[in-house]
Amino acid sequence: MFPGVEQLRDIHGIQGVPWWPPGLGWWLLTAAVLALAFLIWRFRAKLRVTIPPVPFFTVGSWRWDAARRLRDLRKRAGTQDSKQTAGELSELLRRIAMARLGRDACAGLTGQDWLAWLQGNDPSGFDWSRRGQALLEIPYAPPADPKRSQELLVLIDAAYDWVETEERKKEARRKPDV
């Protein structure tokens, strides 16, 4: 025989891999899932605190989306350029109007006609013809005018009231007098 053969040992099968302790990948996956769960919980808690419950809006409807966008625009209005805020508000008002009454009712209106239409169709009675002039003037005004930012905040609040007030009227019409 060959020299050193007596020192060799017989082949043994591979032992099974133990389930504990888990490998590094499982620890990382567990940490990622826990972090994601915490972030979702944290976001929902913050959402409940910053957005008051609005019983008149249905989640997922155009009213809910418009209210969310108006709140977001109001938050950004103090930090961004007033021209950009006015443009976004004007676009959002046009979308709200078209969602409520259809494209044919308001899509072609501009300038004073647009403001008069807004005033005529706003159930909260906001004076769009006089106070809405900022929507027409700000795109052509010099930037960084703090007075203009305050005017835009008033218009954003009026637009939010417009979305909210119309829904309240619907709710009042749905409930029969008992």
CSV table of N, CA and C in Angstrom, one decimal, residues 4-163:
chain,number,residue,atom,x,y,z
A,4,GLY,N,1.3,6.4,4.4
A,4,GLY,CA,0.4,7.4,5.1
A,4,GLY,C,-1.1,7.1,4.9
A,5,VAL,N,-1.4,6.0,4.3
A,5,VAL,CA,-2.9,5.7,4.1
A,5,VAL,C,-3.5,5.4,5.4
A,6,GLU,N,-2.8,4.9,6.3
A,6,GLU,CA,-3.4,4.6,7.6
A,6,GLU,C,-3.8,5.8,8.4
A,7,GLN,N,-3.3,7.0,8.0
A,7,GLN,CA,-3.6,8.2,8.7
A,7,GLN,C,-4.8,8.9,8.1
A,8,LEU,N,-5.3,8.5,7.0
A,8,LEU,CA,-6.5,9.0,6.4
A,8,LEU,C,-7.8,8.5,7.2
A,9,ARG,N,-8.8,9.4,7.2
A,9,ARG,CA,-10.0,9.0,7.9
A,9,ARG,C,-11.1,8.8,6.9
A,10,ASP,N,-12.2,8.2,7.2
A,10,ASP,CA,-13.3,7.9,6.3
A,10,ASP,C,-14.1,9.2,6.1
A,11,ILE,N,-14.8,9.3,5.0
A,11,ILE,CA,-15.6,10.5,4.7
A,11,ILE,C,-16.9,10.5,5.5
A,12,HIS,N,-17.2,11.7,6.1
A,12,HIS,CA,-18.4,11.8,6.9
A,12,HIS,C,-19.3,12.8,6.1
A,13,GLY,N,-20.6,12.6,6.3
A,13,GLY,CA,-21.6,13.5,5.6
A,13,GLY,C,-21.6,14.9,6.2
A,14,ILE,N,-22.0,15.9,5.5
A,14,ILE,CA,-22.1,17.3,6.0
A,14,ILE,C,-23.2,17.4,7.0
A,15,GLN,N,-22.9,18.1,8.1
A,15,GLN,CA,-24.0,18.3,9.1
A,15,GLN,C,-24.9,19.3,8.6
A,16,GLY,N,-26.2,19.3,9.0
A,16,GLY,CA,-27.2,20.3,8.6
A,16,GLY,C,-26.9,21.7,9.2
A,17,VAL,N,-27.3,22.7,8.5
A,17,VAL,CA,-27.1,24.0,8.9
A,17,VAL,C,-28.1,24.4,10.1
A,18,PRO,N,-27.6,24.8,11.2
A,18,PRO,CA,-28.5,25.1,12.3
A,18,PRO,C,-29.4,26.4,12.0
A,19,TRP,N,-30.6,26.4,12.5
A,19,TRP,CA,-31.5,27.6,12.2
A,19,TRP,C,-31.1,28.7,13.1
A,20,TRP,N,-30.5,28.5,14.2
A,20,TRP,CA,-30.1,29.6,15.1
A,20,TRP,C,-28.6,29.5,15.4
A,21,PRO,N,-27.9,30.6,15.3
A,21,PRO,CA,-28.3,31.9,15.1
A,21,PRO,C,-28.5,32.2,13.6
A,22,PRO,N,-29.4,33.1,13.2
A,22,PRO,CA,-29.6,33.3,11.8
A,22,PRO,C,-28.4,34.1,11.2
A,23,GLY,N,-28.3,34.0,10.0
A,23,GLY,CA,-27.2,34.7,9.3
A,23,GLY,C,-27.3,36.2,9.2
A,24,LEU,N,-26.3,36.9,8.8
A,24,LEU,CA,-26.3,38.3,8.7
A,24,LEU,C,-27.5,38.8,7.9
A,25,GLY,N,-27.8,38.2,6.8
A,25,GLY,CA,-28.8,38.6,5.9
A,25,GLY,C,-30.2,38.7,6.6
A,26,TRP,N,-30.4,37.6,7.4
A,26,TRP,CA,-31.7,37.6,8.1
A,26,TRP,C,-31.8,38.7,9.2
A,27,TRP,N,-30.7,39.0,9.8
A,27,TRP,CA,-30.7,40.1,10.8
A,27,TRP,C,-30.9,41.5,10.1
A,28,LEU,N,-30.3,41.7,8.9
A,28,LEU,CA,-30.5,42.9,8.2
A,28,LEU,C,-31.9,43.0,7.7
A,29,LEU,N,-32.5,41.9,7.2
A,29,LEU,CA,-33.9,41.9,6.7
A,29,LEU,C,-34.8,42.2,7.9
A,30,THR,N,-34.6,41.6,9.0
A,30,THR,CA,-35.4,41.9,10.2
A,30,THR,C,-35.3,43.4,10.6
A,31,ALA,N,-34.1,43.9,10.6
A,31,ALA,CA,-34.0,45.3,11.0
A,31,ALA,C,-34.7,46.2,10.0
A,32,ALA,N,-34.6,45.9,8.7
A,32,ALA,CA,-35.2,46.7,7.6
A,32,ALA,C,-36.8,46.7,7.8
A,33,VAL,N,-37.3,45.5,8.1
A,33,VAL,CA,-38.8,45.4,8.3
A,33,VAL,C,-39.2,46.2,9.5
A,34,LEU,N,-38.4,46.1,10.6
A,34,LEU,CA,-38.8,46.8,11.8
A,34,LEU,C,-38.7,48.3,11.5
A,35,ALA,N,-37.6,48.8,10.8
A,35,ALA,CA,-37.5,50.2,10.5
A,35,ALA,C,-38.6,50.7,9.7
A,36,LEU,N,-39.0,49.9,8.7
A,36,LEU,CA,-40.1,50.3,7.8
A,36,LEU,C,-41.4,50.3,8.6
A,37,ALA,N,-41.7,49.4,9.5
A,37,ALA,CA,-42.9,49.4,10.3
A,37,ALA,C,-42.9,50.6,11.2
A,38,PHE,N,-41.8,51.0,11.8
A,38,PHE,CA,-41.7,52.2,12.6
A,38,PHE,C,-42.0,53.4,11.8
A,39,LEU,N,-41.4,53.5,10.6
A,39,LEU,CA,-41.6,54.7,9.8
A,39,LEU,C,-43.1,54.9,9.3
A,40,ILE,N,-43.7,53.7,9.0
A,40,ILE,CA,-45.1,53.8,8.7
A,40,ILE,C,-45.9,54.2,9.9
A,41,TRP,N,-45.6,53.7,11.0
A,41,TRP,CA,-46.3,54.1,12.2
A,41,TRP,C,-46.1,55.6,12.5
A,42,ARG,N,-44.9,56.0,12.4
A,42,ARG,CA,-44.6,57.4,12.7
A,42,ARG,C,-45.3,58.3,11.7
A,43,PHE,N,-45.3,58.0,10.4
A,43,PHE,CA,-45.9,58.8,9.4
A,43,PHE,C,-47.4,58.9,9.7
A,44,ARG,N,-48.0,57.8,10.0
A,44,ARG,CA,-49.5,57.8,10.3
A,44,ARG,C,-49.8,58.6,11.5
A,45,ALA,N,-48.9,58.6,12.5
A,45,ALA,CA,-49.1,59.4,13.7
A,45,ALA,C,-49.0,60.8,13.4
A,46,LYS,N,-48.0,61.2,12.6
A,46,LYS,CA,-47.8,62.6,12.2
A,46,LYS,C,-49.0,63.0,11.3
A,47,LEU,N,-49.5,62.2,10.4
A,47,LEU,CA,-50.6,62.5,9.5
A,47,LEU,C,-51.8,62.8,10.4
A,48,ARG,N,-52.0,62.1,11.4
A,48,ARG,CA,-53.2,62.3,12.3
A,48,ARG,C,-53.1,63.6,13.0
A,49,VAL,N,-51.9,64.0,13.3
A,49,VAL,CA,-51.7,65.3,14.1
A,49,VAL,C,-51.8,66.5,13.2
A,50,THR,N,-51.2,66.4,12.0
A,50,THR,CA,-51.1,67.6,11.2
A,50,THR,C,-52.4,67.8,10.3
A,51,ILE,N,-53.0,66.8,10.0
A,51,ILE,CA,-54.2,66.9,9.1
A,51,ILE,C,-55.4,66.6,10.0
A,52,PRO,N,-56.2,67.6,10.3
A,52,PRO,CA,-57.4,67.4,11.2
A,52,PRO,C,-58.4,66.5,10.4
A,53,PRO,N,-59.2,65.8,11.2
A,53,PRO,CA,-60.2,64.9,10.5
A,53,PRO,C,-61.2,65.8,9.8
A,54,VAL,N,-61.4,65.5,8.5
A,54,VAL,CA,-62.4,66.3,7.7
A,54,VAL,C,-63.5,65.3,7.3
A,55,PRO,N,-64.6,65.4,8.1
A,55,PRO,CA,-65.7,64.4,7.8
A,55,PRO,C,-66.4,64.7,6.5
A,56,PHE,N,-66.2,65.8,5.9
A,56,PHE,CA,-67.0,66.1,4.7
A,56,PHE,C,-66.3,65.6,3.4
A,57,PHE,N,-65.0,65.2,3.5
A,57,PHE,CA,-64.3,64.8,2.3
A,57,PHE,C,-64.2,63.3,2.3
A,58,THR,N,-64.3,62.7,1.2
A,58,THR,CA,-64.1,61.3,1.0
A,58,THR,C,-62.7,61.0,0.6
A,59,VAL,N,-62.0,60.2,1.3
A,59,VAL,CA,-60.6,59.9,0.9
A,59,VAL,C,-60.5,59.4,-0.5
A,60,GLY,N,-59.7,59.9,-1.4
A,60,GLY,CA,-59.5,59.5,-2.7
A,60,GLY,C,-60.4,60.3,-3.7
A,61,SER,N,-61.3,61.1,-3.2
A,61,SER,CA,-62.1,61.9,-4.2
A,61,SER,C,-61.3,63.2,-4.6
A,62,TRP,N,-61.8,63.9,-5.6
A,62,TRP,CA,-61.1,65.1,-6.0
A,62,TRP,C,-61.2,66.2,-5.0
A,63,ARG,N,-62.2,66.1,-4.1
A,63,ARG,CA,-62.2,67.1,-3.0
A,63,ARG,C,-61.1,66.9,-2.0
A,64,TRP,N,-60.9,65.6,-1.7
A,64,TRP,CA,-59.8,65.3,-0.7
A,64,TRP,C,-58.5,65.7,-1.3
A,65,ASP,N,-58.3,65.4,-2.6
A,65,ASP,CA,-57.0,65.7,-3.3
A,65,ASP,C,-56.8,67.2,-3.3
A,66,ALA,N,-57.9,68.0,-3.6
A,66,ALA,CA,-57.8,69.4,-3.7
A,66,ALA,C,-57.5,70.0,-2.3
A,67,ALA,N,-58.1,69.5,-1.3
A,67,ALA,CA,-57.9,70.0,0.0
A,67,ALA,C,-56.4,69.7,0.5
A,68,ARG,N,-56.0,68.5,0.1
A,68,ARG,CA,-54.6,68.2,0.4
A,68,ARG,C,-53.6,69.1,-0.3
A,69,ARG,N,-53.9,69.3,-1.6
A,69,ARG,CA,-53.0,70.2,-2.3
A,69,ARG,C,-53.0,71.7,-1.9
A,70,LEU,N,-54.2,72.1,-1.4
A,70,LEU,CA,-54.3,73.5,-0.9
A,70,LEU,C,-53.5,73.6,0.4
A,71,ARG,N,-53.6,72.6,1.3
A,71,ARG,CA,-52.9,72.6,2.5
A,71,ARG,C,-51.4,72.6,2.3
A,72,ASP,N,-51.0,71.8,1.3
A,72,ASP,CA,-49.5,71.8,0.9
A,72,ASP,C,-49.1,73.1,0.3
A,73,LEU,N,-49.9,73.7,-0.5
A,73,LEU,CA,-49.6,75.0,-1.1
A,73,LEU,C,-49.5,76.1,0.0
A,74,ARG,N,-50.4,76.0,1.0
A,74,ARG,CA,-50.3,77.0,2.1
A,74,ARG,C,-49.0,76.9,2.9
A,75,LYS,N,-48.6,75.7,3.1
A,75,LYS,CA,-47.3,75.5,3.8
A,75,LYS,C,-46.1,76.0,3.1
A,76,ARG,N,-46.1,75.9,1.7
A,76,ARG,CA,-45.0,76.3,0.9
A,76,ARG,C,-45.1,77.8,0.5
A,77,ALA,N,-46.3,78.4,0.7
A,77,ALA,CA,-46.5,79.8,0.2
A,77,ALA,C,-45.5,80.8,0.9
A,78,GLY,N,-45.1,80.6,2.1
A,78,GLY,CA,-44.2,81.6,2.8
A,78,GLY,C,-42.8,81.4,2.3
A,79,THR,N,-42.4,80.3,1.8
A,79,THR,CA,-41.0,80.0,1.5
A,79,THR,C,-40.7,80.1,0.0
A,80,GLN,N,-41.7,79.9,-0.8
A,80,GLN,CA,-41.4,80.0,-2.3
A,80,GLN,C,-41.8,81.3,-2.9
A,81,ASP,N,-41.4,81.5,-4.1
A,81,ASP,CA,-41.7,82.7,-4.8
A,81,ASP,C,-43.2,82.9,-5.0
A,82,SER,N,-43.7,84.2,-4.8
A,82,SER,CA,-45.1,84.4,-4.9
A,82,SER,C,-45.6,84.2,-6.3
A,83,LYS,N,-44.8,84.3,-7.3
A,83,LYS,CA,-45.2,84.1,-8.7
A,83,LYS,C,-45.5,82.6,-8.9
A,84,GLN,N,-44.7,81.7,-8.3
A,84,GLN,CA,-44.9,80.3,-8.4
A,84,GLN,C,-46.2,79.9,-7.6
A,85,THR,N,-46.3,80.5,-6.4
A,85,THR,CA,-47.5,80.2,-5.6
A,85,THR,C,-48.8,80.6,-6.3
A,86,ALA,N,-48.8,81.8,-6.9
A,86,ALA,CA,-49.9,82.3,-7.7
A,86,ALA,C,-50.3,81.4,-8.9
A,87,GLY,N,-49.2,80.9,-9.6
A,87,GLY,CA,-49.5,80.0,-10.7
A,87,GLY,C,-50.1,78.7,-10.3
A,88,GLU,N,-49.5,78.2,-9.2
A,88,GLU,CA,-50.1,76.9,-8.7
A,88,GLU,C,-51.5,77.0,-8.2
A,89,LEU,N,-51.8,78.1,-7.5
A,89,LEU,CA,-53.1,78.4,-7.0
A,89,LEU,C,-54.1,78.6,-8.1
A,90,SER,N,-53.7,79.3,-9.1
A,90,SER,CA,-54.6,79.5,-10.3
A,90,SER,C,-54.9,78.2,-11.0
A,91,GLU,N,-53.9,77.4,-11.2
A,91,GLU,CA,-54.1,76.1,-11.8
A,91,GLU,C,-55.0,75.2,-11.0
A,92,LEU,N,-54.8,75.2,-9.6
A,92,LEU,CA,-55.6,74.4,-8.8
A,92,LEU,C,-57.0,74.9,-8.7
A,93,LEU,N,-57.2,76.2,-8.7
A,93,LEU,CA,-58.6,76.7,-8.8
A,93,LEU,C,-59.3,76.3,-10.1
A,94,ARG,N,-58.6,76.3,-11.2
A,94,ARG,CA,-59.2,75.9,-12.5
A,94,ARG,C,-59.5,74.4,-12.4
A,95,ARG,N,-58.7,73.6,-11.9
A,95,ARG,CA,-59.0,72.2,-11.8
A,95,ARG,C,-60.2,71.9,-10.9
A,96,ILE,N,-60.3,72.6,-9.8
A,96,ILE,CA,-61.4,72.5,-8.9
A,96,ILE,C,-62.7,72.9,-9.6
A,97,ALA,N,-62.7,74.0,-10.3
A,97,ALA,CA,-63.8,74.5,-11.0
A,97,ALA,C,-64.3,73.5,-12.1
A,98,MET,N,-63.3,72.9,-12.8
A,98,MET,CA,-63.7,72.0,-13.9
A,98,MET,C,-64.2,70.7,-13.3
A,99,ALA,N,-63.6,70.3,-12.2
A,99,ALA,CA,-64.1,69.0,-11.5
A,99,ALA,C,-65.5,69.2,-11.0
A,100,ARG,N,-65.8,70.4,-10.5
A,100,ARG,CA,-67.1,70.7,-10.0
A,100,ARG,C,-68.2,70.9,-11.0
A,101,LEU,N,-67.9,71.7,-12.0
A,101,LEU,CA,-69.0,72.1,-12.9
A,101,LEU,C,-68.7,71.8,-14.4
A,102,GLY,N,-67.6,71.1,-14.7
A,102,GLY,CA,-67.3,70.7,-16.0
A,102,GLY,C,-66.4,71.7,-16.8
A,103,ARG,N,-65.8,71.2,-17.8
A,103,ARG,CA,-64.8,71.9,-18.6
A,103,ARG,C,-65.6,73.1,-19.3
A,104,ASP,N,-66.7,72.8,-19.9
A,104,ASP,CA,-67.4,73.8,-20.7
A,104,ASP,C,-67.8,75.1,-19.9
A,105,ALA,N,-68.0,74.9,-18.6
A,105,ALA,CA,-68.5,76.0,-17.7
A,105,ALA,C,-67.4,77.1,-17.5
A,106,CYS,N,-66.1,76.7,-17.5
A,106,CYS,CA,-65.1,77.6,-17.0
A,106,CYS,C,-63.8,77.6,-17.7
A,107,ALA,N,-63.5,76.6,-18.6
A,107,ALA,CA,-62.2,76.4,-19.1
A,107,ALA,C,-61.7,77.6,-19.9
A,108,GLY,N,-62.5,78.3,-20.6
A,108,GLY,CA,-62.1,79.3,-21.5
A,108,GLY,C,-62.1,80.7,-20.9
A,109,LEU,N,-62.4,80.8,-19.6
A,109,LEU,CA,-62.5,82.1,-19.0
A,109,LEU,C,-61.1,82.6,-18.5
A,110,THR,N,-60.8,83.9,-18.7
A,110,THR,CA,-59.6,84.5,-18.3
A,110,THR,C,-59.8,85.8,-17.7
A,111,GLY,N,-58.9,86.4,-16.9
A,111,GLY,CA,-58.9,87.7,-16.4
A,111,GLY,C,-60.1,88.0,-15.5
A,112,GLN,N,-60.7,89.1,-15.8
A,112,GLN,CA,-61.9,89.6,-14.9
A,112,GLN,C,-63.1,88.6,-15.1
A,113,ASP,N,-63.2,88.0,-16.3
A,113,ASP,CA,-64.3,87.1,-16.5
A,113,ASP,C,-64.2,85.9,-15.6
A,114,TRP,N,-62.9,85.4,-15.4
A,114,TRP,CA,-62.6,84.3,-14.6
A,114,TRP,C,-62.9,84.6,-13.1
A,115,LEU,N,-62.5,85.8,-12.7
A,115,LEU,CA,-62.8,86.2,-11.3
A,115,LEU,C,-64.2,86.4,-11.0
A,116,ALA,N,-65.0,86.9,-12.0
A,116,ALA,CA,-66.4,87.1,-11.8
A,116,ALA,C,-67.1,85.7,-11.8
A,117,TRP,N,-66.6,84.8,-12.6
A,117,TRP,CA,-67.2,83.4,-12.5
A,117,TRP,C,-66.9,82.8,-11.2
A,118,LEU,N,-65.7,82.9,-10.7
A,118,LEU,CA,-65.4,82.4,-9.3
A,118,LEU,C,-66.3,83.0,-8.3
A,119,GLN,N,-66.5,84.3,-8.3
A,119,GLN,CA,-67.4,84.9,-7.3
A,119,GLN,C,-68.8,84.4,-7.5
A,120,GLY,N,-69.3,84.3,-8.7
A,120,GLY,CA,-70.6,83.8,-8.9
A,120,GLY,C,-70.9,82.4,-8.5
A,121,ASN,N,-69.8,81.5,-8.5
A,121,ASN,CA,-70.0,80.1,-8.2
A,121,ASN,C,-69.4,79.7,-6.8
A,122,ASP,N,-69.0,80.7,-6.0
A,122,ASP,CA,-68.4,80.4,-4.7
A,122,ASP,C,-69.5,80.4,-3.7
A,123,PRO,N,-69.9,79.3,-3.1
A,123,PRO,CA,-71.0,79.3,-2.2
A,123,PRO,C,-70.7,80.0,-0.8
A,124,SER,N,-69.4,80.2,-0.5
A,124,SER,CA,-69.0,80.9,0.7
A,124,SER,C,-69.1,82.4,0.6
A,125,GLY,N,-69.3,82.9,-0.7
A,125,GLY,CA,-69.5,84.4,-0.9
A,125,GLY,C,-68.2,85.2,-0.8
A,126,PHE,N,-67.1,84.6,-1.1
A,126,PHE,CA,-65.8,85.4,-1.1
A,126,PHE,C,-65.8,86.3,-2.2
A,127,ASP,N,-65.2,87.5,-2.0
A,127,ASP,CA,-65.2,88.6,-3.1
A,127,ASP,C,-64.0,88.3,-4.0
A,128,TRP,N,-64.2,87.4,-4.9
A,128,TRP,CA,-63.1,87.1,-5.8
A,128,TRP,C,-62.8,88.2,-6.8
A,129,SER,N,-63.8,89.0,-7.2
A,129,SER,CA,-63.6,90.1,-8.2
A,129,SER,C,-62.7,91.1,-7.6
A,130,ARG,N,-62.8,91.5,-6.3
A,130,ARG,CA,-61.9,92.5,-5.8
A,130,ARG,C,-60.6,91.9,-5.2
A,131,ARG,N,-60.8,90.9,-4.3
A,131,ARG,CA,-59.6,90.4,-3.6
A,131,ARG,C,-58.8,89.4,-4.4
A,132,GLY,N,-59.4,88.9,-5.5
A,132,GLY,CA,-58.7,87.9,-6.4
A,132,GLY,C,-57.8,88.6,-7.4
A,133,GLN,N,-57.7,89.9,-7.4
A,133,GLN,CA,-56.9,90.6,-8.4
A,133,GLN,C,-55.4,90.2,-8.3
A,134,ALA,N,-55.0,89.7,-7.1
A,134,ALA,CA,-53.6,89.2,-7.0
A,134,ALA,C,-53.3,88.1,-8.0
A,135,LEU,N,-54.3,87.2,-8.3
A,135,LEU,CA,-54.1,86.2,-9.2
A,135,LEU,C,-53.7,86.7,-10.6
A,136,LEU,N,-54.3,87.9,-10.9
A,136,LEU,CA,-54.0,88.5,-12.2
A,136,LEU,C,-52.8,89.4,-12.3
A,137,GLU,N,-52.4,90.0,-11.1
A,137,GLU,CA,-51.3,90.9,-11.1
A,137,GLU,C,-50.0,90.3,-10.7
A,138,ILE,N,-50.0,89.3,-9.8
A,138,ILE,CA,-48.7,88.7,-9.3
A,138,ILE,C,-47.8,88.2,-10.4
A,139,PRO,N,-48.3,87.5,-11.4
A,139,PRO,CA,-47.4,87.0,-12.5
A,139,PRO,C,-46.6,88.1,-13.1
A,140,TYR,N,-47.0,89.3,-13.1
A,140,TYR,CA,-46.3,90.5,-13.7
A,140,TYR,C,-45.7,91.4,-12.7
A,141,ALA,N,-45.8,91.1,-11.5
A,141,ALA,CA,-45.2,92.0,-10.4
A,141,ALA,C,-43.8,91.6,-10.1
A,142,PRO,N,-43.0,92.6,-9.5
A,142,PRO,CA,-41.7,92.2,-9.1
A,142,PRO,C,-41.7,91.1,-8.0
A,143,PRO,N,-40.7,90.3,-8.0
A,143,PRO,CA,-40.6,89.2,-7.0
A,143,PRO,C,-40.4,89.7,-5.6
A,144,ALA,N,-40.6,88.8,-4.6
A,144,ALA,CA,-40.3,89.0,-3.2
A,144,ALA,C,-41.1,90.2,-2.6
A,145,ASP,N,-42.4,90.3,-2.8
A,145,ASP,CA,-43.2,91.3,-2.2
A,145,ASP,C,-44.0,90.6,-1.1
A,146,PRO,N,-43.7,90.9,0.2
A,146,PRO,CA,-44.3,90.1,1.3
A,146,PRO,C,-45.8,90.4,1.4
A,147,LYS,N,-46.3,91.6,1.0
A,147,LYS,CA,-47.7,91.9,1.0
A,147,LYS,C,-48.4,90.9,0.0
A,148,ARG,N,-47.8,90.6,-1.1
A,148,ARG,CA,-48.4,89.7,-2.0
A,148,ARG,C,-48.5,88.3,-1.5
A,149,SER,N,-47.6,87.9,-0.7
A,149,SER,CA,-47.6,86.6,0.0
A,149,SER,C,-48.8,86.5,0.9
A,150,GLN,N,-49.1,87.5,1.6
A,150,GLN,CA,-50.3,87.6,2.5
A,150,GLN,C,-51.6,87.5,1.7
A,151,GLU,N,-51.6,88.2,0.6
A,151,GLU,CA,-52.8,88.1,-0.2
A,151,GLU,C,-53.1,86.7,-0.7
A,152,LEU,N,-52.0,86.1,-1.1
A,152,LEU,CA,-52.1,84.7,-1.6
A,152,LEU,C,-52.6,83.7,-0.5
A,153,LEU,N,-52.1,84.0,0.7
A,153,LEU,CA,-52.6,83.1,1.8
A,153,LEU,C,-54.1,83.3,2.0
A,154,VAL,N,-54.6,84.5,1.9
A,154,VAL,CA,-56.1,84.7,2.0
A,154,VAL,C,-56.8,84.0,0.9
A,155,LEU,N,-56.2,84.1,-0.4
A,155,LEU,CA,-56.9,83.4,-1.5
A,155,LEU,C,-56.8,81.9,-1.3
A,156,ILE,N,-55.8,81.3,-0.8
A,156,ILE,CA,-55.7,79.9,-0.6
A,156,ILE,C,-56.7,79.5,0.5
A,157,ASP,N,-56.9,80.3,1.5
A,157,ASP,CA,-57.9,79.9,2.5
A,157,ASP,C,-59.3,80.0,1.9
A,158,ALA,N,-59.5,81.0,1.0
A,158,ALA,CA,-60.8,81.1,0.4
A,158,ALA,C,-61.1,79.9,-0.5
A,159,ALA,N,-60.1,79.5,-1.2
A,159,ALA,CA,-60.2,78.3,-2.1
A,159,ALA,C,-60.5,77.1,-1.3
A,160,TYR,N,-59.9,76.9,-0.1
A,160,TYR,CA,-60.1,75.8,0.8
A,160,TYR,C,-61.6,75.9,1.3
A,161,ASP,N,-62.0,77.1,1.6
A,161,ASP,CA,-63.4,77.2,2.1
A,161,ASP,C,-64.4,76.9,1.0
A,162,TRP,N,-64.0,77.2,-0.3
A,162,TRP,CA,-64.9,76.9,-1.4
A,162,TRP,C,-65.0,75.4,-1.6
A,163,VAL,N,-64.0,74.7,-1.5
A,163,VAL,CA,-64.1,73.2,-1.6
A,163,VAL,C,-64.9,72.7,-0.4
